[in-house]
């Protein structure tokens, strides 16, 4: 009996404990409305601390660069470290003007939407260094596959802001004849592919275009842009697969501005690893860059462009920045993030930082900066008056409805011709 009892006790001891109920972790931002912003957990490398590899470095030897943060400008506006580019004053001032013009343009169009003059607008406030620096780092002949916050690329390439306003107001000046949303620009002449509202398409299109460029023996490369949330889309991963397998001459940019509308970047996996680290599993080189540092963005993009032109393949760049304003005019960020979050962003404002660098070099001043701001403001005001003379939303000279049948196919399609006849055109 004693022996039996001992065996029963041993059996009970060996029996596995009842499993606890399974749970899921739901990512949450550090702070919500009514709380103080807190960026203490951000992975920020010191300015000038990140190494700069040779162009032909094997991706497996670059994994650390997906986790570090390439920074050039220090707190005093000095350019430090191996990534500091040797840029002329003209290039820096050109970049500064592009950023300032983009911001003023954004602000005027935002006001126009609030006044009922247009239906929709998206600002790029706080992210201007991304487009201004990258436009300066690649060739104007290279093909861009942008998202809806890269209007600075067009401005840098000299696309008339009058045409941009015509599209925003949907009036007779709209070069796309009302076929696109207000901010989804397109310009073949400026090598700017049509902005798509279906997120992620631009990545796989950029890779495909780059492959076509290589197959035809061309010398032009491609660049694509998506946000942090789009990294969870299938097209993002399809693009990385093709870019890796075929060593496509393309730059794949992830603009991590911390928020995909009201979903913070952790929902797409940004808390588990930097978005740049997505490249590691595909055998691609990755760079994580301070997106508010004009010089760092320029240097990293130039490195990726030279690598692509040298037939070493694609590079994934995560541009670590912050969306200072609402996602769009249909969004209210005070409902999902602290009101002081923008002011507490530790990497500052891209325009202010480049201004400080130019002043530190002895090539700029507060007075010159104020004068430039007045110049670009006046330019936007003048063009806005001209654009509004052709009408605004709800009171404009729109394109004829018959244009919906034009430019659909290269050769006229019998079905389309029949539909046009039925419509009376």
mmCIF file of C-alpha atoms in Angstrom, residues 101-251:
data_model
loop_
_atom_site.group_PDB
_atom_site.id
_atom_site.type_symbol
_atom_site.label_atom_id
_atom_site.label_comp_id
_atom_site.label_asym_id
_atom_site.label_seq_id
_atom_site.Cartn_x
_atom_site.Cartn_y
_atom_site.Cartn_z
ATOM 1 C CA UNK A 101 9.433 76.016 -51.209
ATOM 2 C CA UNK A 102 7.904 72.601 -50.579
ATOM 3 C CA UNK A 103 6.858 73.562 -47.055
ATOM 4 C CA UNK A 104 5.357 76.887 -48.097
ATOM 5 C CA UNK A 105 3.558 75.205 -51.013
ATOM 6 C CA UNK A 106 2.180 72.568 -48.638
ATOM 7 C CA UNK A 107 0.956 75.174 -46.183
ATOM 8 C CA UNK A 108 -0.813 77.226 -48.874
ATOM 9 C CA UNK A 109 -2.512 74.152 -50.334
ATOM 10 C CA UNK A 110 -3.544 73.010 -46.868
ATOM 11 C CA UNK A 111 -5.201 76.365 -46.302
ATOM 12 C CA UNK A 112 -6.869 76.149 -49.718
ATOM 13 C CA UNK A 113 -8.414 72.824 -48.742
ATOM 14 C CA UNK A 114 -9.668 74.245 -45.457
ATOM 15 C CA UNK A 115 -11.236 77.087 -47.451
ATOM 16 C CA UNK A 116 -13.059 74.594 -49.665
ATOM 17 C CA UNK A 117 -10.967 75.386 -52.743
ATOM 18 C CA UNK A 118 -9.780 71.800 -53.182
ATOM 19 C CA UNK A 119 -11.020 68.446 -51.967
ATOM 20 C CA UNK A 120 -7.926 66.854 -50.458
ATOM 21 C CA UNK A 121 -4.278 67.482 -49.679
ATOM 22 C CA UNK A 122 -1.278 65.731 -48.110
ATOM 23 C CA UNK A 123 1.583 67.694 -46.519
ATOM 24 C CA UNK A 124 5.175 66.503 -46.136
ATOM 25 C CA UNK A 125 6.033 68.801 -43.209
ATOM 26 C CA UNK A 126 9.091 67.505 -41.354
ATOM 27 C CA UNK A 127 10.070 65.150 -44.181
ATOM 28 C CA UNK A 128 11.358 67.667 -46.726
ATOM 29 C CA UNK A 129 14.998 66.536 -46.462
ATOM 30 C CA UNK A 130 14.052 63.124 -47.809
ATOM 31 C CA UNK A 131 13.012 64.366 -51.232
ATOM 32 C CA UNK A 132 15.268 67.417 -51.484
ATOM 33 C CA UNK A 133 18.438 65.500 -50.632
ATOM 34 C CA UNK A 134 17.577 62.415 -52.643
ATOM 35 C CA UNK A 135 16.694 64.487 -55.706
ATOM 36 C CA UNK A 136 20.140 66.083 -55.438
ATOM 37 C CA UNK A 137 21.876 62.714 -55.032
ATOM 38 C CA UNK A 138 20.449 60.947 -58.085
ATOM 39 C CA UNK A 139 20.399 62.014 -61.727
ATOM 40 C CA UNK A 140 17.413 63.864 -63.171
ATOM 41 C CA UNK A 141 17.234 61.110 -65.799
ATOM 42 C CA UNK A 142 16.760 58.402 -63.146
ATOM 43 C CA UNK A 143 13.194 57.168 -62.771
ATOM 44 C CA UNK A 144 11.230 57.924 -59.603
ATOM 45 C CA UNK A 145 8.341 55.801 -58.322
ATOM 46 C CA UNK A 146 7.015 57.946 -55.461
ATOM 47 C CA UNK A 147 4.278 57.793 -52.889
ATOM 48 C CA UNK A 148 1.970 60.737 -52.114
ATOM 49 C CA UNK A 149 4.411 62.602 -49.820
ATOM 50 C CA UNK A 150 7.238 63.027 -52.352
ATOM 51 C CA UNK A 151 6.088 66.247 -54.031
ATOM 52 C CA UNK A 152 9.519 67.663 -53.207
ATOM 53 C CA UNK A 153 11.005 65.464 -55.931
ATOM 54 C CA UNK A 154 8.936 67.227 -58.569
ATOM 55 C CA UNK A 155 9.719 70.650 -57.127
ATOM 56 C CA UNK A 156 13.446 69.834 -57.078
ATOM 57 C CA UNK A 157 13.275 68.711 -60.709
ATOM 58 C CA UNK A 158 11.664 71.951 -61.816
ATOM 59 C CA UNK A 159 8.114 70.781 -62.377
ATOM 60 C CA UNK A 160 5.917 73.907 -62.477
ATOM 61 C CA UNK A 161 3.988 74.400 -59.255
ATOM 62 C CA UNK A 162 1.284 76.004 -61.433
ATOM 63 C CA UNK A 163 0.558 72.566 -62.897
ATOM 64 C CA UNK A 164 0.567 71.035 -59.433
ATOM 65 C CA UNK A 165 -1.995 73.587 -58.295
ATOM 66 C CA UNK A 166 -4.063 73.029 -61.427
ATOM 67 C CA UNK A 167 -4.316 69.361 -60.531
ATOM 68 C CA UNK A 168 -5.091 70.154 -56.878
ATOM 69 C CA UNK A 169 -7.892 72.538 -57.895
ATOM 70 C CA UNK A 170 -8.978 70.192 -60.717
ATOM 71 C CA UNK A 171 -9.287 73.069 -63.157
ATOM 72 C CA UNK A 172 -8.335 73.594 -66.793
ATOM 73 C CA UNK A 173 -4.644 73.772 -65.858
ATOM 74 C CA UNK A 174 -4.644 70.155 -64.639
ATOM 75 C CA UNK A 175 -2.255 68.260 -66.953
ATOM 76 C CA UNK A 176 -3.950 64.973 -65.985
ATOM 77 C CA UNK A 177 -7.412 66.263 -66.954
ATOM 78 C CA UNK A 178 -9.033 65.344 -63.681
ATOM 79 C CA UNK A 179 -8.118 61.662 -63.917
ATOM 80 C CA UNK A 180 -6.161 61.574 -60.681
ATOM 81 C CA UNK A 181 -6.627 62.648 -57.075
ATOM 82 C CA UNK A 182 -5.248 66.115 -56.241
ATOM 83 C CA UNK A 183 -1.830 64.995 -54.923
ATOM 84 C CA UNK A 184 -1.184 62.020 -57.189
ATOM 85 C CA UNK A 185 1.033 63.701 -59.746
ATOM 86 C CA UNK A 186 2.612 62.297 -62.883
ATOM 87 C CA UNK A 187 5.216 63.666 -65.281
ATOM 88 C CA UNK A 188 6.946 61.642 -67.967
ATOM 89 C CA UNK A 189 9.162 64.621 -68.795
ATOM 90 C CA UNK A 190 10.470 64.709 -65.233
ATOM 91 C CA UNK A 191 10.812 60.915 -64.903
ATOM 92 C CA UNK A 192 8.201 60.917 -62.168
ATOM 93 C CA UNK A 193 5.901 57.893 -62.365
ATOM 94 C CA UNK A 194 2.217 58.357 -61.552
ATOM 95 C CA UNK A 195 1.554 58.288 -57.814
ATOM 96 C CA UNK A 196 -0.659 55.360 -56.869
ATOM 97 C CA UNK A 197 -3.218 55.279 -54.092
ATOM 98 C CA UNK A 198 -2.697 51.513 -53.809
ATOM 99 C CA UNK A 199 0.272 51.429 -51.463
ATOM 100 C CA UNK A 200 3.219 49.235 -52.356
ATOM 101 C CA UNK A 201 2.751 49.168 -56.116
ATOM 102 C CA UNK A 202 5.576 51.656 -56.635
ATOM 103 C CA UNK A 203 8.181 49.284 -55.158
ATOM 104 C CA UNK A 204 7.583 46.379 -57.509
ATOM 105 C CA UNK A 205 7.191 48.824 -60.412
ATOM 106 C CA UNK A 206 10.529 50.461 -59.566
ATOM 107 C CA UNK A 207 12.271 47.083 -59.520
ATOM 108 C CA UNK A 208 10.652 46.063 -62.810
ATOM 109 C CA UNK A 209 11.637 49.334 -64.475
ATOM 110 C CA UNK A 210 15.195 48.977 -63.185
ATOM 111 C CA UNK A 211 15.391 45.437 -64.554
ATOM 112 C CA UNK A 212 14.154 46.710 -67.915
ATOM 113 C CA UNK A 213 16.791 49.451 -67.876
ATOM 114 C CA UNK A 214 19.516 46.859 -67.293
ATOM 115 C CA UNK A 215 18.153 44.500 -69.960
ATOM 116 C CA UNK A 216 18.196 47.307 -72.532
ATOM 117 C CA UNK A 217 21.768 48.308 -71.680
ATOM 118 C CA UNK A 218 20.689 51.697 -70.317
ATOM 119 C CA UNK A 219 22.594 53.614 -67.637
ATOM 120 C CA UNK A 220 19.620 54.946 -65.696
ATOM 121 C CA UNK A 221 18.596 53.561 -62.328
ATOM 122 C CA UNK A 222 15.254 53.650 -60.527
ATOM 123 C CA UNK A 223 14.165 54.663 -57.044
ATOM 124 C CA UNK A 224 10.949 53.860 -55.187
ATOM 125 C CA UNK A 225 9.379 55.193 -51.989
ATOM 126 C CA UNK A 226 6.939 53.657 -49.512
ATOM 127 C CA UNK A 227 5.976 54.380 -45.915
ATOM 128 C CA UNK A 228 6.629 52.232 -42.862
ATOM 129 C CA UNK A 229 3.128 50.740 -42.938
ATOM 130 C CA UNK A 230 3.543 49.546 -46.523
ATOM 131 C CA UNK A 231 6.346 47.210 -45.479
ATOM 132 C CA UNK A 232 3.545 44.896 -44.319
ATOM 133 C CA UNK A 233 2.127 44.720 -47.867
ATOM 134 C CA UNK A 234 2.914 41.838 -50.183
ATOM 135 C CA UNK A 235 4.302 44.059 -52.958
ATOM 136 C CA UNK A 236 7.081 45.184 -50.625
ATOM 137 C CA UNK A 237 8.348 41.624 -50.256
ATOM 138 C CA UNK A 238 7.860 40.748 -53.923
ATOM 139 C CA UNK A 239 9.996 43.752 -54.796
ATOM 140 C CA UNK A 240 12.788 42.744 -52.429
ATOM 141 C CA UNK A 241 12.811 39.213 -53.836
ATOM 142 C CA UNK A 242 13.213 40.368 -57.438
ATOM 143 C CA UNK A 243 15.684 43.109 -56.491
ATOM 144 C CA UNK A 244 17.860 40.593 -54.682
ATOM 145 C CA UNK A 245 17.700 37.728 -57.180
ATOM 146 C CA UNK A 246 18.401 39.875 -60.248
ATOM 147 C CA UNK A 247 20.549 42.561 -58.597
ATOM 148 C CA UNK A 248 18.275 45.231 -60.018
ATOM 149 C CA UNK A 249 19.795 48.740 -60.211
ATOM 150 C CA UNK A 250 17.279 50.320 -57.851
ATOM 151 C CA UNK A 251 17.112 52.230 -54.566
#
